[in-house]
Amino acid sequence: MKQTILDVPIPETPESDTAQTHAGVMYEHNAAALRFLLPEVFCTAEYRCYAEFVTARGTARTDYLEPNENREILLSLPLEITAQMTALCVFQVVKIGENGTTEQKITAKTLRLYFSPLQNTEKLLDVDHAFSVNMLLEAIRRNTFKGDKGDKGDAYALTQDDRAEIAVLLSEQMYGLPLVKTQCAQGYTTLPGAVDSAQITGVCVRPRTAGQAIPLCMVAFGENLLAPMLDSKKYNLFEPVTSAISRWPLYLEPNTSYTLTRKDAELTENCTSSIVVGTSKIYFCHRELPNSNRQQISFTTDATGLTWLESTRVMISEERYADILSKEWEGLTLLKTETGAVLHKTFDAPLLAASAAYADSYDFATGTTVRRAFSVQLTADMCSGEPLTLTSGDITVYRYCLPLPDGITMAPGVLEGFCADMETMPKFFHKSAEYNAFVQAGGPAEGIFFGAVDNALYVYSKLDSTAFSAWLHERAEAGNPITAICCRQAAEVSVEPCEPIPSAAKVGFVEVTPRRAEALCTYRADISAVANDFESRIAGLENNI
């Protein structure tokens, strides 16, 4: 495919007018390119250049662009830009000081790009397809279709084999059925078949892996308009406002309601952040004002749609921005209120996971909490009897028996479990010979065994009784006790009143926070207009097929 190159001269003095030009054909990925012709003054080391694009779907910007020896920058337009009928291209020049800070930002050129739509071959095919189907259905209705090459429509009665063959074709794969689909969402996930108008009917969250504890979670449905900037490597793309504050522009729809939400509203450690619309500033986290720490805020854009996300400290370093993303901004999501939905839940006790099969869960649709795991703190008082001594070469370990407290019953014989401070032992050893064979085969010398039938944990440790008790006591005194997550013998189920799952008009994405959680989503998927039409025609033949 031949690439269309559009020359864009960049003036030394910024232009106030917005030029307009035709830039190629829609959906032709990298077939159109902009060649920026720079003046000599912008090709020095103190200046850096980049391009911003504003489309109906939001804003995007390039990394810094380097001109060649002819002071030219060739930029191919990706599908994200050419998929729109129009896009605003803004060429920015930044002057960098000796200490690496931005001293001046110059909007050198603003250009409105237009793309010609492709001829709608899909509609042409639909017309031809519909004509063929009409003929076929009419022939079937009259029992005059044999299906042979050159069939002229002689009388033909459908046999049982014919009916069976047609029934086989009415399959899930052909029509995208059933309407109700499920998807396990982890992080930011696309819901297949939910591009236009999926209806969420069920959301069940649980920890993703063993050892995880989930005290609260958030599930957001819809496109997160902040997704492009939630990357610690983009810390230096925020524009400075003052020496302490920087901001990111959001090109949203004018006069439209939006919802900004995050996982929780705890006190901030690092930054003060807000949404700025015109002259209004709405804080959602603040280092000094506890009432300004909010889990969720709503706002309406003005007639321009231009909105700013402002914050302190994000431009300091990639490490600092990563820290903010994992704390104050964890789960930060911006949704269009009309087409998005958000679920929040704080649990009385954290959801736990002893293994993949033994993990707690919460169902937003029914308010049902299922507890399949429990946590127990190991203390010296739990030790029962004298430890058993086992040896392997120069290694000596002691097997300690720790019966669980009354009222807590572990699943007998289940080897799964988790302890962050010890390996999980796959076997129970009575004699040194079998322990030695296990260690010589590469097994861990120390660890914890969960699979006992006497409702007790067994710890294999090189520490003698005095040292082992002291270790457990010191960890507890330091506020970091040795804790094990075990499998329950029987799941505990509780049901509480819950709000209905909010409806969302356009749900193509779901995001689960924190990342160590996952959500099993149930939703009604889309069927295209062509499939709907075809199914209605087939339904009209029920008496003949």
CSV table of C-alpha atoms in Angstrom, one decimal, residues 21-449:
chain,number,residue,atom,x,y,z
A,21,THR,CA,-6.6,19.3,5.6
A,22,HIS,CA,-7.6,15.9,4.1
A,23,ALA,CA,-5.2,13.2,5.5
A,24,GLY,CA,-6.2,10.0,3.7
A,25,VAL,CA,-8.7,7.2,4.1
A,26,MET,CA,-10.2,5.8,7.3
A,27,TYR,CA,-8.8,2.5,8.7
A,28,GLU,CA,-5.7,2.5,6.6
A,29,HIS,CA,-3.2,1.7,9.3
A,30,ASN,CA,0.1,3.6,8.7
A,31,ALA,CA,-0.9,4.4,5.1
A,32,ALA,CA,-1.1,8.1,6.0
A,33,ALA,CA,1.8,10.0,7.5
A,34,LEU,CA,2.6,13.6,8.6
A,35,ARG,CA,6.0,15.1,7.7
A,36,PHE,CA,6.7,17.9,10.1
A,37,LEU,CA,9.1,20.5,8.6
A,38,LEU,CA,10.9,22.2,11.5
A,39,PRO,CA,12.6,25.6,11.6
A,40,GLU,CA,16.3,25.5,12.6
A,41,VAL,CA,15.6,27.1,16.0
A,42,PHE,CA,13.6,24.0,17.1
A,43,CYS,CA,16.3,21.6,16.1
A,44,THR,CA,18.7,22.6,18.9
A,45,ALA,CA,19.4,20.5,22.0
A,46,GLU,CA,17.3,22.7,24.3
A,47,TYR,CA,14.1,22.0,22.5
A,48,ARG,CA,12.0,18.8,22.3
A,49,CYS,CA,9.0,18.1,20.2
A,50,TYR,CA,5.9,15.8,20.4
A,51,ALA,CA,2.5,15.5,18.8
A,52,GLU,CA,-0.9,15.3,20.5
A,53,PHE,CA,-4.0,13.9,18.9
A,54,VAL,CA,-7.5,14.6,20.1
A,55,THR,CA,-10.4,12.3,18.8
A,56,ALA,CA,-13.9,11.5,19.9
A,57,ARG,CA,-12.4,8.6,22.0
A,58,GLY,CA,-10.0,10.8,24.0
A,59,THR,CA,-6.5,12.1,23.7
A,60,ALA,CA,-3.1,10.5,22.9
A,61,ARG,CA,0.4,11.8,22.5
A,62,THR,CA,3.6,10.6,21.1
A,63,ASP,CA,7.0,10.3,22.8
A,64,TYR,CA,9.5,12.9,22.0
A,65,LEU,CA,10.2,13.0,18.3
A,66,GLU,CA,13.7,13.4,16.8
A,67,PRO,CA,14.2,15.3,13.5
A,68,ASN,CA,16.5,14.0,10.8
A,69,GLU,CA,19.4,15.9,9.2
A,70,ASN,CA,16.9,17.7,7.0
A,71,ARG,CA,15.0,19.0,10.0
A,72,GLU,CA,12.1,16.6,9.2
A,73,ILE,CA,10.0,14.4,11.4
A,74,LEU,CA,8.0,11.6,9.6
A,75,LEU,CA,5.1,10.3,11.8
A,76,SER,CA,2.9,7.5,10.5
A,77,LEU,CA,-0.7,7.7,11.7
A,78,PRO,CA,-1.8,4.5,13.5
A,79,LEU,CA,-5.3,2.9,13.3
A,80,GLU,CA,-6.4,4.6,16.5
A,81,ILE,CA,-6.2,7.9,14.7
A,82,THR,CA,-7.3,6.9,11.2
A,83,ALA,CA,-10.3,5.1,12.6
A,84,GLN,CA,-11.9,8.4,13.3
A,85,MET,CA,-13.4,10.6,10.6
A,86,THR,CA,-11.6,13.6,12.1
A,87,ALA,CA,-8.8,14.2,14.6
A,88,LEU,CA,-7.1,17.3,16.0
A,89,CYS,CA,-3.3,17.2,15.7
A,90,VAL,CA,-1.4,19.6,18.0
A,91,PHE,CA,2.4,19.9,17.5
A,92,GLN,CA,4.0,20.9,20.8
A,93,VAL,CA,7.6,22.2,21.4
A,94,VAL,CA,9.0,22.1,24.9
A,95,LYS,CA,12.1,24.1,26.0
A,96,ILE,CA,14.1,22.2,28.6
A,97,GLY,CA,16.3,24.0,31.1
A,98,GLU,CA,19.8,23.0,32.3
A,99,ASN,CA,18.3,21.2,35.4
A,100,GLY,CA,16.0,19.1,33.2
A,101,THR,CA,12.8,21.0,34.0
A,102,THR,CA,10.4,22.5,31.5
A,103,GLU,CA,10.9,26.2,31.0
A,104,GLN,CA,8.5,26.9,28.2
A,105,LYS,CA,5.8,25.0,26.2
A,106,ILE,CA,5.0,26.2,22.7
A,107,THR,CA,1.9,25.1,20.8
A,108,ALA,CA,3.5,25.6,17.4
A,109,LYS,CA,0.9,24.2,15.1
A,110,THR,CA,-2.7,23.0,15.3
A,111,LEU,CA,-4.1,21.0,12.4
A,112,ARG,CA,-7.6,19.5,11.9
A,113,LEU,CA,-7.3,16.2,10.0
A,114,TYR,CA,-10.1,14.7,8.0
A,115,PHE,CA,-10.3,11.1,6.7
A,116,SER,CA,-12.5,9.8,3.9
A,117,PRO,CA,-14.7,6.9,4.9
A,118,LEU,CA,-14.3,3.6,3.0
A,119,GLN,CA,-17.0,2.5,0.7
A,120,ASN,CA,-19.3,0.4,2.9
A,121,THR,CA,-18.7,-2.9,1.3
A,122,GLU,CA,-20.3,-4.6,4.4
A,123,LYS,CA,-23.7,-3.1,3.6
A,124,LEU,CA,-23.3,-4.2,0.0
A,125,LEU,CA,-22.6,-7.7,1.1
A,126,ASP,CA,-25.6,-7.6,3.5
A,127,VAL,CA,-27.9,-6.6,0.6
A,128,ASP,CA,-26.7,-9.4,-1.6
A,129,HIS,CA,-26.7,-11.9,1.3
A,130,ALA,CA,-30.2,-10.9,2.3
A,131,PHE,CA,-31.4,-11.4,-1.3
A,132,SER,CA,-29.9,-14.9,-1.4
A,133,VAL,CA,-31.4,-15.8,2.0
A,134,ASN,CA,-34.8,-14.6,1.0
A,135,MET,CA,-34.7,-16.8,-2.1
A,136,LEU,CA,-33.5,-19.8,0.0
A,137,LEU,CA,-36.1,-19.4,2.7
A,138,GLU,CA,-38.9,-19.0,0.2
A,139,ALA,CA,-37.7,-22.2,-1.6
A,140,ILE,CA,-37.6,-24.1,1.7
A,141,ARG,CA,-41.1,-22.8,2.7
A,142,ARG,CA,-42.5,-24.1,-0.6
A,143,ASN,CA,-40.5,-27.4,-0.3
A,144,THR,CA,-39.0,-26.7,-3.8
A,145,PHE,CA,-35.3,-26.5,-2.8
A,146,LYS,CA,-33.2,-29.6,-3.4
A,147,GLY,CA,-29.8,-28.0,-2.7
A,148,ASP,CA,-28.2,-29.4,-5.9
A,149,LYS,CA,-26.1,-27.4,-8.3
A,150,GLY,CA,-28.3,-26.0,-11.0
A,151,ASP,CA,-31.5,-26.5,-8.9
A,152,LYS,CA,-34.3,-24.9,-10.8
A,153,GLY,CA,-36.8,-25.2,-8.0
A,154,ASP,CA,-38.5,-28.5,-8.8
A,155,ALA,CA,-40.8,-29.9,-6.1
A,156,TYR,CA,-38.9,-31.4,-3.3
A,157,ALA,CA,-40.0,-32.4,0.2
A,158,LEU,CA,-37.7,-32.1,3.1
A,159,THR,CA,-36.7,-35.4,4.6
A,160,GLN,CA,-35.9,-36.1,8.3
A,161,ASP,CA,-32.2,-36.1,7.4
A,162,ASP,CA,-32.6,-32.6,5.9
A,163,ARG,CA,-34.3,-31.3,9.0
A,164,ALA,CA,-31.6,-32.8,11.2
A,165,GLU,CA,-28.8,-31.2,9.1
A,166,ILE,CA,-30.5,-27.8,9.3
A,167,ALA,CA,-30.9,-28.2,13.1
A,168,VAL,CA,-27.2,-28.8,13.5
A,169,LEU,CA,-26.5,-25.5,11.7
A,170,LEU,CA,-28.5,-23.7,14.4
A,171,SER,CA,-25.5,-23.8,16.8
A,172,GLU,CA,-23.9,-21.5,19.3
A,173,GLN,CA,-20.9,-20.9,17.0
A,174,MET,CA,-23.1,-19.8,14.1
A,175,TYR,CA,-25.2,-17.3,16.1
A,176,GLY,CA,-22.9,-16.4,19.1
A,177,LEU,CA,-25.4,-17.9,21.5
A,178,PRO,CA,-26.1,-18.3,24.4
A,179,LEU,CA,-27.0,-14.7,25.2
A,180,VAL,CA,-25.7,-15.1,28.7
A,181,LYS,CA,-21.9,-15.3,28.8
A,182,THR,CA,-19.3,-15.4,31.6
A,183,GLN,CA,-15.8,-14.0,31.7
A,184,CYS,CA,-13.1,-14.1,34.4
A,185,ALA,CA,-11.8,-10.6,34.7
A,186,GLN,CA,-8.3,-9.8,36.1
A,187,GLY,CA,-7.2,-6.2,36.0
A,188,TYR,CA,-8.5,-4.3,33.0
A,189,THR,CA,-10.3,-6.9,30.8
A,190,THR,CA,-12.4,-6.9,27.6
A,191,LEU,CA,-15.8,-8.6,27.8
A,192,PRO,CA,-16.2,-10.5,24.5
A,193,GLY,CA,-19.4,-9.9,22.8
A,194,ALA,CA,-20.2,-6.9,24.9
A,195,VAL,CA,-19.2,-4.1,22.6
A,196,ASP,CA,-22.5,-2.3,22.2
A,197,SER,CA,-25.1,-3.0,25.0
A,198,ALA,CA,-24.2,-5.7,27.4
A,199,GLN,CA,-26.2,-6.0,30.6
A,200,ILE,CA,-24.3,-7.2,33.7
A,201,THR,CA,-26.3,-9.8,35.6
A,202,GLY,CA,-23.7,-11.2,38.0
A,203,VAL,CA,-20.3,-10.3,39.6
A,204,CYS,CA,-18.5,-12.7,42.0
A,205,VAL,CA,-15.1,-11.6,43.3
A,206,ARG,CA,-12.4,-13.7,45.0
A,207,PRO,CA,-8.6,-13.7,45.6
A,208,ARG,CA,-6.6,-14.7,42.5
A,209,THR,CA,-3.9,-16.8,44.2
A,210,ALA,CA,-3.2,-18.6,47.5
A,211,GLY,CA,-2.1,-16.4,50.4
A,212,GLN,CA,-4.0,-13.4,49.2
A,213,ALA,CA,-6.2,-11.3,51.6
A,214,ILE,CA,-8.7,-8.9,50.1
A,215,PRO,CA,-10.1,-6.4,52.6
A,216,LEU,CA,-12.0,-4.4,50.0
A,217,CYS,CA,-12.5,-4.4,46.3
A,218,MET,CA,-13.8,-2.3,43.4
A,219,VAL,CA,-15.3,-3.5,40.1
A,220,ALA,CA,-15.8,-0.8,37.3
A,221,PHE,CA,-17.7,-1.5,34.1
A,222,GLY,CA,-17.0,0.7,31.0
A,223,GLU,CA,-14.0,2.3,29.3
A,224,ASN,CA,-11.6,3.8,31.8
A,225,LEU,CA,-10.7,7.2,30.1
A,226,LEU,CA,-7.6,7.5,32.3
A,227,ALA,CA,-6.1,4.2,31.2
A,228,PRO,CA,-3.5,5.8,28.9
A,229,MET,CA,-1.9,7.8,31.7
A,230,LEU,CA,-1.9,5.1,34.5
A,231,ASP,CA,1.7,4.1,33.7
A,232,SER,CA,4.6,5.1,35.9
A,233,LYS,CA,6.8,5.6,32.9
A,234,LYS,CA,4.6,8.6,31.8
A,235,TYR,CA,5.4,10.6,34.9
A,236,ASN,CA,7.3,13.2,32.9
A,237,LEU,CA,4.4,13.8,30.5
A,238,PHE,CA,2.4,15.8,33.1
A,239,GLU,CA,2.5,19.5,32.4
A,240,PRO,CA,3.9,21.7,35.1
A,241,VAL,CA,1.5,24.3,36.6
A,242,THR,CA,3.7,25.4,39.5
A,243,SER,CA,6.8,24.1,41.0
A,244,ALA,CA,4.7,21.6,43.1
A,245,ILE,CA,1.7,21.0,40.8
A,246,SER,CA,1.4,19.3,37.4
A,247,ARG,CA,-1.5,18.3,35.3
A,248,TRP,CA,-2.8,16.1,32.5
A,249,PRO,CA,-5.4,17.3,29.9
A,250,LEU,CA,-8.6,15.3,29.4
A,251,TYR,CA,-10.5,16.1,26.3
A,252,LEU,CA,-14.0,14.9,27.3
A,253,GLU,CA,-17.4,15.4,25.7
A,254,PRO,CA,-18.9,18.8,26.4
A,255,ASN,CA,-21.7,19.2,29.0
A,256,THR,CA,-21.5,15.6,30.0
A,257,SER,CA,-21.6,13.9,33.4
A,258,TYR,CA,-18.5,11.8,34.4
A,259,THR,CA,-17.7,9.7,37.5
A,260,LEU,CA,-14.2,9.4,38.9
A,261,THR,CA,-13.6,6.6,41.4
A,262,ARG,CA,-10.8,4.8,43.2
A,263,LYS,CA,-10.5,1.7,45.5
A,264,ASP,CA,-10.8,3.6,48.8
A,265,ALA,CA,-10.7,7.0,50.4
A,266,GLU,CA,-8.0,6.5,53.0
A,267,LEU,CA,-5.8,9.4,54.0
A,268,THR,CA,-3.1,10.2,51.5
A,269,GLU,CA,0.6,9.8,52.0
A,270,ASN,CA,2.1,11.4,49.0
A,271,CYS,CA,-0.1,13.7,47.0
A,272,THR,CA,-3.0,16.1,46.7
A,273,SER,CA,-5.1,15.5,43.6
A,274,SER,CA,-8.1,17.1,42.0
A,275,ILE,CA,-10.3,17.4,38.9
A,276,VAL,CA,-10.4,20.9,37.4
A,277,VAL,CA,-13.3,22.0,35.2
A,278,GLY,CA,-13.0,25.6,34.2
A,279,THR,CA,-12.5,27.5,37.4
A,280,SER,CA,-13.9,24.7,39.6
A,281,LYS,CA,-11.5,22.4,41.4
A,282,ILE,CA,-12.8,19.1,43.0
A,283,TYR,CA,-10.4,17.3,45.3
A,284,PHE,CA,-10.5,13.5,45.6
A,285,CYS,CA,-7.4,13.1,47.8
A,286,HIS,CA,-5.7,15.7,50.0
A,287,ARG,CA,-2.7,15.4,52.3
A,288,GLU,CA,-4.1,17.9,54.9
A,289,LEU,CA,-7.9,17.9,54.5
A,290,PRO,CA,-9.4,14.5,55.5
A,291,ASN,CA,-12.9,15.5,54.2
A,292,SER,CA,-11.4,15.9,50.7
A,293,ASN,CA,-10.3,12.2,50.6
A,294,ARG,CA,-13.2,10.7,48.6
A,295,GLN,CA,-13.7,7.3,47.1
A,296,GLN,CA,-15.9,8.7,44.3
A,297,ILE,CA,-16.7,12.1,42.8
A,298,SER,CA,-19.0,13.2,40.0
A,299,PHE,CA,-18.6,16.3,37.8
A,300,THR,CA,-20.0,17.7,34.6
A,301,THR,CA,-17.8,19.1,31.8
A,302,ASP,CA,-18.3,22.6,30.5
A,303,ALA,CA,-19.0,23.7,26.9
A,304,THR,CA,-15.4,23.0,25.9
A,305,GLY,CA,-15.0,19.6,27.4
A,306,LEU,CA,-11.5,20.3,28.4
A,307,THR,CA,-10.8,19.0,31.9
A,308,TRP,CA,-7.6,18.6,33.9
A,309,LEU,CA,-6.3,16.0,36.3
A,310,GLU,CA,-4.0,17.9,38.7
A,311,SER,CA,-1.7,16.5,41.3
A,312,THR,CA,1.4,17.2,43.3
A,313,ARG,CA,4.5,15.0,43.2
A,314,VAL,CA,3.7,12.9,40.1
A,315,MET,CA,6.5,14.5,38.1
A,316,ILE,CA,9.3,13.9,40.6
A,317,SER,CA,10.3,10.5,39.4
A,318,GLU,CA,9.0,7.2,37.9
A,319,GLU,CA,9.4,5.6,41.4
A,320,ARG,CA,7.3,8.3,43.0
A,321,TYR,CA,4.6,8.1,40.4
A,322,ALA,CA,4.5,4.3,40.8
A,323,ASP,CA,4.1,4.7,44.6
A,324,ILE,CA,1.1,7.1,44.0
A,325,LEU,CA,-0.5,4.7,41.5
A,326,SER,CA,-0.3,1.8,44.1
A,327,LYS,CA,-1.6,3.9,47.0
A,328,GLU,CA,-3.7,7.1,46.5
A,329,TRP,CA,-4.5,6.3,42.8
A,330,GLU,CA,-5.1,2.6,43.2
A,331,GLY,CA,-8.0,1.7,40.9
A,332,LEU,CA,-8.3,5.3,39.6
A,333,THR,CA,-11.0,5.1,37.0
A,334,LEU,CA,-12.9,7.8,35.0
A,335,LEU,CA,-16.2,6.7,33.4
A,336,LYS,CA,-18.9,8.4,31.5
A,337,THR,CA,-21.7,8.3,34.1
A,338,GLU,CA,-24.5,7.4,31.6
A,339,THR,CA,-22.6,4.3,30.2
A,340,GLY,CA,-20.5,3.2,33.2
A,341,ALA,CA,-21.1,1.4,36.5
A,342,VAL,CA,-19.0,0.9,39.6
A,343,LEU,CA,-19.3,-1.6,42.5
A,344,HIS,CA,-17.5,-1.1,45.8
A,345,LYS,CA,-17.4,-3.5,48.7
A,346,THR,CA,-15.6,-3.4,52.1
A,347,PHE,CA,-15.6,-6.8,53.8
A,348,ASP,CA,-16.1,-7.4,57.6
A,349,ALA,CA,-13.2,-9.8,57.4
A,350,PRO,CA,-10.8,-10.0,54.4
A,351,LEU,CA,-11.5,-12.6,51.6
A,352,LEU,CA,-8.8,-15.3,51.9
A,353,ALA,CA,-7.4,-18.0,49.7
A,354,ALA,CA,-5.6,-21.1,51.0
A,355,SER,CA,-5.5,-22.5,47.4
A,356,ALA,CA,-7.3,-22.2,44.1
A,357,ALA,CA,-10.0,-24.5,45.3
A,358,TYR,CA,-10.3,-23.1,48.8
A,359,ALA,CA,-10.9,-19.4,48.3
A,360,ASP,CA,-13.5,-17.0,49.8
A,361,SER,CA,-15.8,-15.3,47.4
A,362,TYR,CA,-18.5,-12.5,47.4
A,363,ASP,CA,-21.4,-12.3,45.0
A,364,PHE,CA,-22.6,-8.7,44.3
A,365,ALA,CA,-25.8,-9.9,42.8
A,366,THR,CA,-27.1,-11.9,45.8
A,367,GLY,CA,-25.0,-10.5,48.7
A,368,THR,CA,-23.7,-14.0,49.4
A,369,THR,CA,-20.3,-14.5,51.1
A,370,VAL,CA,-18.8,-17.9,51.0
A,371,ARG,CA,-15.9,-18.6,53.3
A,372,ARG,CA,-13.7,-21.6,52.3
A,373,ALA,CA,-10.5,-20.6,54.0
A,374,PHE,CA,-9.5,-19.2,57.4
A,375,SER,CA,-6.4,-17.6,59.0
A,376,VAL,CA,-4.7,-18.8,62.2
A,377,GLN,CA,-1.9,-17.1,64.1
A,378,LEU,CA,0.8,-19.6,65.3
A,379,THR,CA,1.8,-19.1,68.9
A,380,ALA,CA,4.1,-21.0,71.3
A,381,ASP,CA,1.1,-21.9,73.5
A,382,MET,CA,-0.3,-24.0,70.6
A,383,CYS,CA,2.6,-26.5,70.7
A,384,SER,CA,1.6,-29.9,72.0
A,385,GLY,CA,3.9,-32.5,73.5
A,386,GLU,CA,7.6,-33.0,72.7
A,387,PRO,CA,8.8,-32.5,69.1
A,388,LEU,CA,9.9,-35.4,67.0
A,389,THR,CA,13.6,-35.3,65.9
A,390,LEU,CA,14.4,-36.1,62.3
A,391,THR,CA,17.7,-36.1,60.6
A,392,SER,CA,19.2,-36.0,57.0
A,393,GLY,CA,23.0,-36.0,56.9
A,394,ASP,CA,24.1,-32.9,58.9
A,395,ILE,CA,20.5,-31.6,59.0
A,396,THR,CA,18.5,-32.0,62.2
A,397,VAL,CA,14.9,-30.7,62.3
A,398,TYR,CA,12.2,-30.9,64.9
A,399,ARG,CA,8.6,-31.7,64.1
A,400,TYR,CA,6.2,-29.6,66.2
A,401,CYS,CA,2.5,-30.4,66.5
A,402,LEU,CA,0.2,-27.3,66.8
A,403,PRO,CA,-3.5,-28.3,67.3
A,404,LEU,CA,-5.9,-25.7,66.0
A,405,PRO,CA,-8.0,-23.8,68.6
A,406,ASP,CA,-11.5,-25.1,69.4
A,407,GLY,CA,-14.2,-24.1,67.0
A,408,ILE,CA,-11.9,-24.1,64.0
A,409,THR,CA,-11.9,-27.3,61.8
A,410,MET,CA,-9.4,-27.8,59.0
A,411,ALA,CA,-10.3,-29.9,55.9
A,412,PRO,CA,-8.7,-33.3,56.8
A,413,GLY,CA,-6.2,-34.7,54.4
A,414,VAL,CA,-6.2,-31.6,52.2
A,415,LEU,CA,-2.5,-30.7,51.5
A,416,GLU,CA,-3.3,-27.1,50.3
A,417,GLY,CA,-2.5,-24.2,52.5
A,418,PHE,CA,-0.3,-21.1,52.7
A,419,CYS,CA,2.3,-19.6,55.0
A,420,ALA,CA,4.4,-16.7,53.9
A,421,ASP,CA,7.2,-17.7,56.2
A,422,MET,CA,7.5,-21.4,55.5
A,423,GLU,CA,7.5,-23.8,52.6
A,424,THR,CA,4.4,-26.1,52.3
A,425,MET,CA,5.5,-29.7,52.9
A,426,PRO,CA,3.8,-32.3,50.6
A,427,LYS,CA,4.4,-35.2,53.0
A,428,PHE,CA,4.0,-36.1,56.6
A,429,PHE,CA,7.2,-37.8,58.0
A,430,HIS,CA,7.3,-40.2,60.9
A,431,LYS,CA,10.9,-41.5,60.5
A,432,SER,CA,14.3,-40.1,59.6
A,433,ALA,CA,14.7,-42.5,56.7
A,434,GLU,CA,11.7,-41.2,54.7
A,435,TYR,CA,12.6,-37.6,55.7
A,436,ASN,CA,16.2,-38.1,54.5
A,437,ALA,CA,15.0,-39.5,51.1
A,438,PHE,CA,12.7,-36.5,50.6
A,439,VAL,CA,15.5,-34.0,51.4
A,440,GLN,CA,18.1,-35.8,49.2
A,441,ALA,CA,15.6,-35.7,46.3
A,442,GLY,CA,15.6,-31.9,46.6
A,443,GLY,CA,12.7,-31.3,49.0
A,444,PRO,CA,12.8,-28.4,51.5
A,445,ALA,CA,14.4,-29.3,54.9
A,446,GLU,CA,11.9,-27.0,56.8
A,447,GLY,CA,8.3,-26.2,56.3
A,448,ILE,CA,4.7,-26.6,57.4
A,449,PHE,CA,2.3,-29.6,56.7
